[in-house]
């Protein structure tokens, strides 16, 4: 369901790239565009490059931070031209497209695209269930932003034309907003337990995020874990 799949461009510098991304999306049938703090927007160059996709551009939602763009999403993926320090679950553009077409019937899906100069930050990448790398020349792996949008949008188009994509699960997956409040609760409890030392956090929360993002918690599992955290807190308080 293309209406539940959104393209999120983060802090794009060149307005022309925003227009080209809108065009890339429309040619493949996508329409949901989110712009997180674009440097120059609206801009005549964006309109010029959008060409016949001015409607997609005109409906783009400009938001002040990433949470506003992905809070209501159940699957979030980040595109990246290079690999990072802590390895993260990866999907090929094709695998992602199949997953997105299957899951978009149940919840919103977001694809994050980074800045022209520096891509996505580690913090942004840690918000993702999966990372996607578009196979490319290892010596020059960084595609133009709108070209990257085109590749992903094309794979979504191809996958949408396969009609055998059906998968069912008994509960909805937790969305980003629920996951964030779970991580905040988990962090608090780990600090209360003296397991997480705020002055030497190491990579603990990043590794736990990776673990739970890999597991893809559904609403029932999330409620169980929140209940466990609550019980731990109660026990700590009663023993104080
Ligand atoms: N210099 C940046 C590259 C930015 S390119 C870096 O090293 O990260 C701008 C954006 O286009 C990236 O953030 C990513 O969203 C997308 N992109 C470019 N090449 C890509 C590739 N090979 N695979 C996946 N995404 C890519």
PDB file of C-alpha atoms in Angstrom, residues 6 13 25 32 42 45 50 53 72 78 83 85 99 105 110 116-117 122 140 153 168 170 180 187 194-195 220 222 225:
ATOM      1  CA  UNK A   6       6.801   7.470   3.258  1.00  0.00           C
ATOM      2  CA  UNK A  13      20.901  20.985   1.429  1.00  0.00           C
ATOM      3  CA  UNK A  25       8.710   8.998  -6.200  1.00  0.00           C
ATOM      4  CA  UNK A  32       4.182  10.541   0.861  1.00  0.00           C
ATOM      5  CA  UNK A  42      10.257  25.946  -0.528  1.00  0.00           C
ATOM      6  CA  UNK A  45      14.844  24.937  -7.860  1.00  0.00           C
ATOM      7  CA  UNK A  50       9.973  18.213  -9.618  1.00  0.00           C
ATOM      8  CA  UNK A  53       5.501  15.943  -9.661  1.00  0.00           C
ATOM      9  CA  UNK A  72       3.531   6.618  13.911  1.00  0.00           C
ATOM     10  CA  UNK A  78      17.734   3.946   6.938  1.00  0.00           C
ATOM     11  CA  UNK A  83      28.871   0.613   6.785  1.00  0.00           C
ATOM     12  CA  UNK A  85      30.947   1.004  13.540  1.00  0.00           C
ATOM     13  CA  UNK A  99       8.867  -6.500   3.377  1.00  0.00           C
ATOM     14  CA  UNK A 105      -1.097  -3.066   4.917  1.00  0.00           C
ATOM     15  CA  UNK A 110       9.416   5.104   6.647  1.00  0.00           C
ATOM     16  CA  UNK A 116      24.195  15.085   0.794  1.00  0.00           C
ATOM     17  CA  UNK A 117      27.455  15.790   2.637  1.00  0.00           C
ATOM     18  CA  UNK A 122      24.584   7.317  13.980  1.00  0.00           C
ATOM     19  CA  UNK A 140      32.561   5.451  -5.250  1.00  0.00           C
ATOM     20  CA  UNK A 153      11.067   3.562  -5.228  1.00  0.00           C
ATOM     21  CA  UNK A 168      -0.004 -12.426   8.911  1.00  0.00           C
ATOM     22  CA  UNK A 170      -1.523 -11.888  15.506  1.00  0.00           C
ATOM     23  CA  UNK A 180      10.969   5.286  22.236  1.00  0.00           C
ATOM     24  CA  UNK A 187      17.075   3.174  30.538  1.00  0.00           C
ATOM     25  CA  UNK A 194      22.950   0.550  38.852  1.00  0.00           C
ATOM     26  CA  UNK A 195      23.451  -1.627  35.804  1.00  0.00           C
ATOM     27  CA  UNK A 220       1.569  -7.697  23.219  1.00  0.00           C
ATOM     28  CA  UNK A 222       5.743  -4.581  24.387  1.00  0.00           C
ATOM     29  CA  UNK A 225       8.109  -5.931  28.814  1.00  0.00           C
TER      30      UNK A 225
END
